[in-house]
Amino acid sequence: QSVLTQPPSVSGAPGQRVTISCSGTSTNIGTGYAVHWYQQLPGVAPKLLIFNNNIRPSGVPDRFSGSKSGASASLAITGLQAEDEADYYCQSYDNRMGGSTVFGTGTKVTVL
Amino acid sequence: EVQLVESGGASVQPGGSLRLSCAASGFTVSDSYMSWVRQAPGKGLEWVSVIYSGGLTNYADSLKGRFTISRDTSKNALFLQVNNLRVEDTAVYYCTRVRIQGDTEFFQDWGQGTLVSVSS
């Protein structure tokens, strides 16, 4: 019962730019809570990719960037590479019913 | 280097119980915020529970009453007791270290996960 909506899939050719949207509501992203992004390569645990909307942890290539506007956020991958083929999840906080962490529905990125 | 190693996952029948463990190294569990996140086969991520450094705990509403998060300072470990297991609890359970920034929290470090399979 994810409250953050992402497109099920996006695809692009190597070198292209792709974006993944994360749509929230007034009880989560729209309230001002930060958005974080995770990359999950096939068969392994998720890895933190972007935190606080647009900050990359050490070691994450600058091909990955995040942004937030209103009740939505986006993850952009520029110069798409084969190793970027993975599932991507957004995450934020929702203040309904006492509040809890919420994840997006997830997006599969395919490199053509 | 931070390491999180989960164990305790197994195949159980509905109604059974399990205690999942997470051995931590490279940092002190009791000084950190720690969470469990699960992922059903072929599905997305679902936050399960958190324990704060002061000992306060919180759970996903749908799981309250059946799941209990705890930690052992002497073992530098995190635990998740799961009772009255249901088929829909089948998932890989990840142990995570949480980082707080202002009024938000995110999952900075992840273990490799442990699989819980519930079926009759």
mmCIF file with all atom_site columns, N, CA, C and O in Angstrom, chain A residues 1 33-34 36 38 40 44-46 48 51-52 89 91 97 99-101 103, chain B residues 37 39 43-45 47 58 61 94 99 101 103-108 110-111:
data_model
loop_
_atom_site.group_PDB
_atom_site.id
_atom_site.type_symbol
_atom_site.label_atom_id
_atom_site.label_alt_id
_atom_site.label_comp_id
_atom_site.label_asym_id
_atom_site.label_entity_id
_atom_site.label_seq_id
_atom_site.pdbx_PDB_ins_code
_atom_site.Cartn_x
_atom_site.Cartn_y
_atom_site.Cartn_z
_atom_site.occupancy
_atom_site.B_iso_or_equiv
_atom_site.pdbx_formal_charge
_atom_site.auth_seq_id
_atom_site.auth_comp_id
_atom_site.auth_asym_id
_atom_site.auth_atom_id
_atom_site.pdbx_PDB_model_num
ATOM 1   N N  . GLN A 1 1   ? 0.842  -1.198 0.000  1.00 0.00 ? 1   GLN A N  1
ATOM 2   C CA . GLN A 1 1   ? 0.000  0.000  0.000  1.00 0.00 ? 1   GLN A CA 1
ATOM 3   C C  . GLN A 1 1   ? 0.886  1.260  0.000  1.00 0.00 ? 1   GLN A C  1
ATOM 4   O O  . GLN A 1 1   ? 0.814  2.090  0.896  1.00 0.00 ? 1   GLN A O  1
ATOM 5   N N  . TYR A 1 33  ? 8.442  17.173 3.597  1.00 0.00 ? 33  TYR A N  1
ATOM 6   C CA . TYR A 1 33  ? 9.392  16.129 3.988  1.00 0.00 ? 33  TYR A CA 1
ATOM 7   C C  . TYR A 1 33  ? 10.328 15.817 2.823  1.00 0.00 ? 33  TYR A C  1
ATOM 8   O O  . TYR A 1 33  ? 9.929  15.807 1.662  1.00 0.00 ? 33  TYR A O  1
ATOM 9   N N  . ALA A 1 34  ? 11.576 15.548 3.168  1.00 0.00 ? 34  ALA A N  1
ATOM 10  C CA . ALA A 1 34  ? 12.583 15.262 2.143  1.00 0.00 ? 34  ALA A CA 1
ATOM 11  C C  . ALA A 1 34  ? 12.312 13.928 1.459  1.00 0.00 ? 34  ALA A C  1
ATOM 12  O O  . ALA A 1 34  ? 11.639 13.049 1.989  1.00 0.00 ? 34  ALA A O  1
ATOM 13  N N  . HIS A 1 36  ? 14.197 10.651 -0.545 1.00 0.00 ? 36  HIS A N  1
ATOM 14  C CA . HIS A 1 36  ? 15.450 9.913  -0.681 1.00 0.00 ? 36  HIS A CA 1
ATOM 15  C C  . HIS A 1 36  ? 15.250 8.833  -1.746 1.00 0.00 ? 36  HIS A C  1
ATOM 16  O O  . HIS A 1 36  ? 14.124 8.368  -1.966 1.00 0.00 ? 36  HIS A O  1
ATOM 17  N N  . TYR A 1 38  ? 16.797 5.129  -3.642 1.00 0.00 ? 38  TYR A N  1
ATOM 18  C CA . TYR A 1 38  ? 17.603 3.922  -3.509 1.00 0.00 ? 38  TYR A CA 1
ATOM 19  C C  . TYR A 1 38  ? 17.673 3.202  -4.850 1.00 0.00 ? 38  TYR A C  1
ATOM 20  O O  . TYR A 1 38  ? 16.708 3.197  -5.616 1.00 0.00 ? 38  TYR A O  1
ATOM 21  N N  . GLN A 1 40  ? 18.400 -0.575 -6.460 1.00 0.00 ? 40  GLN A N  1
ATOM 22  C CA . GLN A 1 40  ? 18.496 -1.994 -6.141 1.00 0.00 ? 40  GLN A CA 1
ATOM 23  C C  . GLN A 1 40  ? 18.865 -2.766 -7.399 1.00 0.00 ? 40  GLN A C  1
ATOM 24  O O  . GLN A 1 40  ? 18.034 -2.991 -8.281 1.00 0.00 ? 40  GLN A O  1
ATOM 25  N N  . VAL A 1 44  ? 20.357 -8.094 -5.182 1.00 0.00 ? 44  VAL A N  1
ATOM 26  C CA . VAL A 1 44  ? 21.098 -7.589 -4.036 1.00 0.00 ? 44  VAL A CA 1
ATOM 27  C C  . VAL A 1 44  ? 20.261 -6.588 -3.259 1.00 0.00 ? 44  VAL A C  1
ATOM 28  O O  . VAL A 1 44  ? 19.182 -6.191 -3.684 1.00 0.00 ? 44  VAL A O  1
ATOM 29  N N  . ALA A 1 45  ? 20.779 -6.192 -2.110 1.00 0.00 ? 45  ALA A N  1
ATOM 30  C CA . ALA A 1 45  ? 20.069 -5.246 -1.256 1.00 0.00 ? 45  ALA A CA 1
ATOM 31  C C  . ALA A 1 45  ? 20.063 -3.846 -1.879 1.00 0.00 ? 45  ALA A C  1
ATOM 32  O O  . ALA A 1 45  ? 20.952 -3.493 -2.660 1.00 0.00 ? 45  ALA A O  1
ATOM 33  N N  . PRO A 1 46  ? 19.073 -3.049 -1.523 1.00 0.00 ? 46  PRO A N  1
ATOM 34  C CA . PRO A 1 46  ? 19.064 -1.649 -1.984 1.00 0.00 ? 46  PRO A CA 1
ATOM 35  C C  . PRO A 1 46  ? 20.275 -0.892 -1.464 1.00 0.00 ? 46  PRO A C  1
ATOM 36  O O  . PRO A 1 46  ? 20.894 -1.267 -0.459 1.00 0.00 ? 46  PRO A O  1
ATOM 37  N N  . LEU A 1 48  ? 21.617 3.283  -0.858 1.00 0.00 ? 48  LEU A N  1
ATOM 38  C CA . LEU A 1 48  ? 21.243 4.698  -0.844 1.00 0.00 ? 48  LEU A CA 1
ATOM 39  C C  . LEU A 1 48  ? 21.893 5.416  -2.022 1.00 0.00 ? 48  LEU A C  1
ATOM 40  O O  . LEU A 1 48  ? 23.108 5.355  -2.185 1.00 0.00 ? 48  LEU A O  1
ATOM 41  N N  . PHE A 1 51  ? 20.023 11.427 -0.946 1.00 0.00 ? 51  PHE A N  1
ATOM 42  C CA . PHE A 1 51  ? 19.282 11.748 0.262  1.00 0.00 ? 51  PHE A CA 1
ATOM 43  C C  . PHE A 1 51  ? 18.996 13.242 0.311  1.00 0.00 ? 51  PHE A C  1
ATOM 44  O O  . PHE A 1 51  ? 19.640 14.043 -0.379 1.00 0.00 ? 51  PHE A O  1
ATOM 45  N N  . ASN A 1 52  ? 17.990 13.590 1.137  1.00 0.00 ? 52  ASN A N  1
ATOM 46  C CA . ASN A 1 52  ? 17.574 14.994 1.260  1.00 0.00 ? 52  ASN A CA 1
ATOM 47  C C  . ASN A 1 52  ? 17.376 15.655 -0.100 1.00 0.00 ? 52  ASN A C  1
ATOM 48  O O  . ASN A 1 52  ? 17.899 16.737 -0.374 1.00 0.00 ? 52  ASN A O  1
ATOM 49  N N  . TYR A 1 89  ? 13.775 3.193  -6.027 1.00 0.00 ? 89  TYR A N  1
ATOM 50  C CA . TYR A 1 89  ? 12.687 3.496  -5.105 1.00 0.00 ? 89  TYR A CA 1
ATOM 51  C C  . TYR A 1 89  ? 12.884 4.865  -4.472 1.00 0.00 ? 89  TYR A C  1
ATOM 52  O O  . TYR A 1 89  ? 13.990 5.201  -4.044 1.00 0.00 ? 89  TYR A O  1
ATOM 53  N N  . GLN A 1 91  ? 11.624 7.422  -1.265 1.00 0.00 ? 91  GLN A N  1
ATOM 54  C CA . GLN A 1 91  ? 11.203 7.215  0.127  1.00 0.00 ? 91  GLN A CA 1
ATOM 55  C C  . GLN A 1 91  ? 11.035 8.568  0.802  1.00 0.00 ? 91  GLN A C  1
ATOM 56  O O  . GLN A 1 91  ? 11.823 9.491  0.541  1.00 0.00 ? 91  GLN A O  1
ATOM 57  N N  . MET A 1 97  ? -1.874 9.163  10.651 1.00 0.00 ? 97  MET A N  1
ATOM 58  C CA . MET A 1 97  ? -1.968 8.120  11.690 1.00 0.00 ? 97  MET A CA 1
ATOM 59  C C  . MET A 1 97  ? -0.675 7.980  12.490 1.00 0.00 ? 97  MET A C  1
ATOM 60  O O  . MET A 1 97  ? -0.128 6.895  12.613 1.00 0.00 ? 97  MET A O  1
ATOM 61  N N  . GLY A 1 99  ? 2.300  8.899  11.806 1.00 0.00 ? 99  GLY A N  1
ATOM 62  C CA . GLY A 1 99  ? 3.480  9.085  10.993 1.00 0.00 ? 99  GLY A CA 1
ATOM 63  C C  . GLY A 1 99  ? 4.293  7.822  10.794 1.00 0.00 ? 99  GLY A C  1
ATOM 64  O O  . GLY A 1 99  ? 4.438  7.004  11.710 1.00 0.00 ? 99  GLY A O  1
ATOM 65  N N  . SER A 1 100 ? 4.803  7.654  9.587  1.00 0.00 ? 100 SER A N  1
ATOM 66  C CA . SER A 1 100 ? 5.682  6.526  9.310  1.00 0.00 ? 100 SER A CA 1
ATOM 67  C C  . SER A 1 100 ? 6.440  6.769  8.020  1.00 0.00 ? 100 SER A C  1
ATOM 68  O O  . SER A 1 100 ? 6.046  7.588  7.187  1.00 0.00 ? 100 SER A O  1
ATOM 69  N N  . THR A 1 101 ? 7.514  6.042  7.882  1.00 0.00 ? 101 THR A N  1
ATOM 70  C CA . THR A 1 101 ? 8.278  6.070  6.643  1.00 0.00 ? 101 THR A CA 1
ATOM 71  C C  . THR A 1 101 ? 7.498  5.380  5.539  1.00 0.00 ? 101 THR A C  1
ATOM 72  O O  . THR A 1 101 ? 6.845  4.353  5.785  1.00 0.00 ? 101 THR A O  1
ATOM 73  N N  . PHE A 1 103 ? 7.624  4.209  1.212  1.00 0.00 ? 103 PHE A N  1
ATOM 74  C CA . PHE A 1 103 ? 8.396  4.007  -0.001 1.00 0.00 ? 103 PHE A CA 1
ATOM 75  C C  . PHE A 1 103 ? 7.518  4.207  -1.219 1.00 0.00 ? 103 PHE A C  1
ATOM 76  O O  . PHE A 1 103 ? 6.293  4.062  -1.153 1.00 0.00 ? 103 PHE A O  1
ATOM 77  N N  . VAL B 2 37  ? 13.386 -3.321 7.172  1.00 0.00 ? 37  VAL B N  1
ATOM 78  C CA . VAL B 2 37  ? 12.629 -3.080 5.943  1.00 0.00 ? 37  VAL B CA 1
ATOM 79  C C  . VAL B 2 37  ? 12.453 -4.437 5.271  1.00 0.00 ? 37  VAL B C  1
ATOM 80  O O  . VAL B 2 37  ? 13.393 -5.235 5.252  1.00 0.00 ? 37  VAL B O  1
ATOM 81  N N  . GLN B 2 39  ? 10.841 -6.931 1.873  1.00 0.00 ? 39  GLN B N  1
ATOM 82  C CA . GLN B 2 39  ? 10.506 -6.926 0.453  1.00 0.00 ? 39  GLN B CA 1
ATOM 83  C C  . GLN B 2 39  ? 9.952  -8.287 0.074  1.00 0.00 ? 39  GLN B C  1
ATOM 84  O O  . GLN B 2 39  ? 10.689 -9.277 0.077  1.00 0.00 ? 39  GLN B O  1
ATOM 85  N N  . LYS B 2 43  ? 8.171  -7.789 -5.259 1.00 0.00 ? 43  LYS B N  1
ATOM 86  C CA . LYS B 2 43  ? 7.428  -6.587 -4.864 1.00 0.00 ? 43  LYS B CA 1
ATOM 87  C C  . LYS B 2 43  ? 8.380  -5.488 -4.407 1.00 0.00 ? 43  LYS B C  1
ATOM 88  O O  . LYS B 2 43  ? 9.601  -5.636 -4.429 1.00 0.00 ? 43  LYS B O  1
ATOM 89  N N  . GLY B 2 44  ? 7.787  -4.369 -3.966 1.00 0.00 ? 44  GLY B N  1
ATOM 90  C CA . GLY B 2 44  ? 8.570  -3.231 -3.536 1.00 0.00 ? 44  GLY B CA 1
ATOM 91  C C  . GLY B 2 44  ? 8.983  -3.304 -2.081 1.00 0.00 ? 44  GLY B C  1
ATOM 92  O O  . GLY B 2 44  ? 8.755  -4.297 -1.387 1.00 0.00 ? 44  GLY B O  1
ATOM 93  N N  . LEU B 2 45  ? 9.596  -2.226 -1.617 1.00 0.00 ? 45  LEU B N  1
ATOM 94  C CA . LEU B 2 45  ? 10.095 -2.139 -0.257 1.00 0.00 ? 45  LEU B CA 1
ATOM 95  C C  . LEU B 2 45  ? 8.995  -1.688 0.697  1.00 0.00 ? 45  LEU B C  1
ATOM 96  O O  . LEU B 2 45  ? 8.158  -0.852 0.339  1.00 0.00 ? 45  LEU B O  1
ATOM 97  N N  . TRP B 2 47  ? 8.616  -0.498 4.828  1.00 0.00 ? 47  TRP B N  1
ATOM 98  C CA . TRP B 2 47  ? 9.183  -0.249 6.136  1.00 0.00 ? 47  TRP B CA 1
ATOM 99  C C  . TRP B 2 47  ? 8.426  -1.045 7.196  1.00 0.00 ? 47  TRP B C  1
ATOM 100 O O  . TRP B 2 47  ? 7.189  -1.103 7.177  1.00 0.00 ? 47  TRP B O  1
ATOM 101 N N  . ASN B 2 58  ? 8.892  2.072  16.999 1.00 0.00 ? 58  ASN B N  1
ATOM 102 C CA . ASN B 2 58  ? 7.702  2.360  16.208 1.00 0.00 ? 58  ASN B CA 1
ATOM 103 C C  . ASN B 2 58  ? 7.553  1.263  15.167 1.00 0.00 ? 58  ASN B C  1
ATOM 104 O O  . ASN B 2 58  ? 8.544  0.631  14.760 1.00 0.00 ? 58  ASN B O  1
ATOM 105 N N  . ASP B 2 61  ? 1.717  0.400  10.914 1.00 0.00 ? 61  ASP B N  1
ATOM 106 C CA . ASP B 2 61  ? 0.414  0.165  11.543 1.00 0.00 ? 61  ASP B CA 1
ATOM 107 C C  . ASP B 2 61  ? -0.092 -1.258 11.331 1.00 0.00 ? 61  ASP B C  1
ATOM 108 O O  . ASP B 2 61  ? -0.649 -1.871 12.248 1.00 0.00 ? 61  ASP B O  1
ATOM 109 N N  . TYR B 2 94  ? 15.397 -6.900 5.605  1.00 0.00 ? 94  TYR B N  1
ATOM 110 C CA . TYR B 2 94  ? 16.673 -6.203 5.625  1.00 0.00 ? 94  TYR B CA 1
ATOM 111 C C  . TYR B 2 94  ? 16.835 -5.432 6.932  1.00 0.00 ? 94  TYR B C  1
ATOM 112 O O  . TYR B 2 94  ? 15.899 -4.739 7.382  1.00 0.00 ? 94  TYR B O  1
ATOM 113 N N  . ARG B 2 99  ? 19.765 7.105  9.233  1.00 0.00 ? 99  ARG B N  1
ATOM 114 C CA . ARG B 2 99  ? 20.383 8.411  9.466  1.00 0.00 ? 99  ARG B CA 1
ATOM 115 C C  . ARG B 2 99  ? 19.262 9.456  9.501  1.00 0.00 ? 99  ARG B C  1
ATOM 116 O O  . ARG B 2 99  ? 18.318 9.395  8.715  1.00 0.00 ? 99  ARG B O  1
ATOM 117 N N  . GLN B 2 101 ? 18.117 13.417 9.320  1.00 0.00 ? 101 GLN B N  1
ATOM 118 C CA . GLN B 2 101 ? 18.467 14.749 8.839  1.00 0.00 ? 101 GLN B CA 1
ATOM 119 C C  . GLN B 2 101 ? 17.241 15.623 9.067  1.00 0.00 ? 101 GLN B C  1
ATOM 120 O O  . GLN B 2 101 ? 16.242 15.492 8.364  1.00 0.00 ? 101 GLN B O  1
ATOM 121 N N  . ASP B 2 103 ? 13.874 16.659 10.072 1.00 0.00 ? 103 ASP B N  1
ATOM 122 C CA . ASP B 2 103 ? 12.672 15.924 10.437 1.00 0.00 ? 103 ASP B CA 1
ATOM 123 C C  . ASP B 2 103 ? 12.457 14.709 9.552  1.00 0.00 ? 103 ASP B C  1
ATOM 124 O O  . ASP B 2 103 ? 11.347 14.191 9.452  1.00 0.00 ? 103 ASP B O  1
ATOM 125 N N  . THR B 2 104 ? 13.500 14.252 8.900  1.00 0.00 ? 104 THR B N  1
ATOM 126 C CA . THR B 2 104 ? 13.355 13.098 8.034  1.00 0.00 ? 104 THR B CA 1
ATOM 127 C C  . THR B 2 104 ? 14.426 12.072 8.350  1.00 0.00 ? 104 THR B C  1
ATOM 128 O O  . THR B 2 104 ? 15.457 12.391 8.941  1.00 0.00 ? 104 THR B O  1
ATOM 129 N N  . GLU B 2 105 ? 14.161 10.831 7.995  1.00 0.00 ? 105 GLU B N  1
ATOM 130 C CA . GLU B 2 105 ? 15.138 9.768  8.216  1.00 0.00 ? 105 GLU B CA 1
ATOM 131 C C  . GLU B 2 105 ? 15.234 8.911  6.967  1.00 0.00 ? 105 GLU B C  1
ATOM 132 O O  . GLU B 2 105 ? 14.254 8.767  6.227  1.00 0.00 ? 105 GLU B O  1
ATOM 133 N N  . PHE B 2 106 ? 16.420 8.367  6.739  1.00 0.00 ? 106 PHE B N  1
ATOM 134 C CA . PHE B 2 106 ? 16.613 7.511  5.576  1.00 0.00 ? 106 PHE B CA 1
ATOM 135 C C  . PHE B 2 106 ? 17.564 6.390  5.946  1.00 0.00 ? 106 PHE B C  1
ATOM 136 O O  . PHE B 2 106 ? 18.173 6.376  7.013  1.00 0.00 ? 106 PHE B O  1
ATOM 137 N N  . PHE B 2 107 ? 17.661 5.412  5.064  1.00 0.00 ? 107 PHE B N  1
ATOM 138 C CA . PHE B 2 107 ? 18.370 4.167  5.343  1.00 0.00 ? 107 PHE B CA 1
ATOM 139 C C  . PHE B 2 107 ? 19.753 4.205  4.696  1.00 0.00 ? 107 PHE B C  1
ATOM 140 O O  . PHE B 2 107 ? 19.891 4.006  3.495  1.00 0.00 ? 107 PHE B O  1
ATOM 141 N N  . GLN B 2 108 ? 20.745 4.480  5.527  1.00 0.00 ? 108 GLN B N  1
ATOM 142 C CA . GLN B 2 108 ? 22.098 4.713  5.020  1.00 0.00 ? 108 GLN B CA 1
ATOM 143 C C  . GLN B 2 108 ? 22.833 3.423  4.705  1.00 0.00 ? 108 GLN B C  1
ATOM 144 O O  . GLN B 2 108 ? 23.579 3.362  3.733  1.00 0.00 ? 108 GLN B O  1
ATOM 145 N N  . TRP B 2 110 ? 22.652 -1.009 4.602  1.00 0.00 ? 110 TRP B N  1
ATOM 146 C CA . TRP B 2 110 ? 21.765 -2.158 4.480  1.00 0.00 ? 110 TRP B CA 1
ATOM 147 C C  . TRP B 2 110 ? 22.544 -3.465 4.636  1.00 0.00 ? 110 TRP B C  1
ATOM 148 O O  . TRP B 2 110 ? 23.676 -3.577 4.164  1.00 0.00 ? 110 TRP B O  1
ATOM 149 N N  . GLY B 2 111 ? 21.906 -4.442 5.257  1.00 0.00 ? 111 GLY B N  1
ATOM 150 C CA . GLY B 2 111 ? 22.446 -5.786 5.252  1.00 0.00 ? 111 GLY B CA 1
ATOM 151 C C  . GLY B 2 111 ? 22.061 -6.486 3.968  1.00 0.00 ? 111 GLY B C  1
ATOM 152 O O  . GLY B 2 111 ? 21.397 -5.912 3.096  1.00 0.00 ? 111 GLY B O  1
#
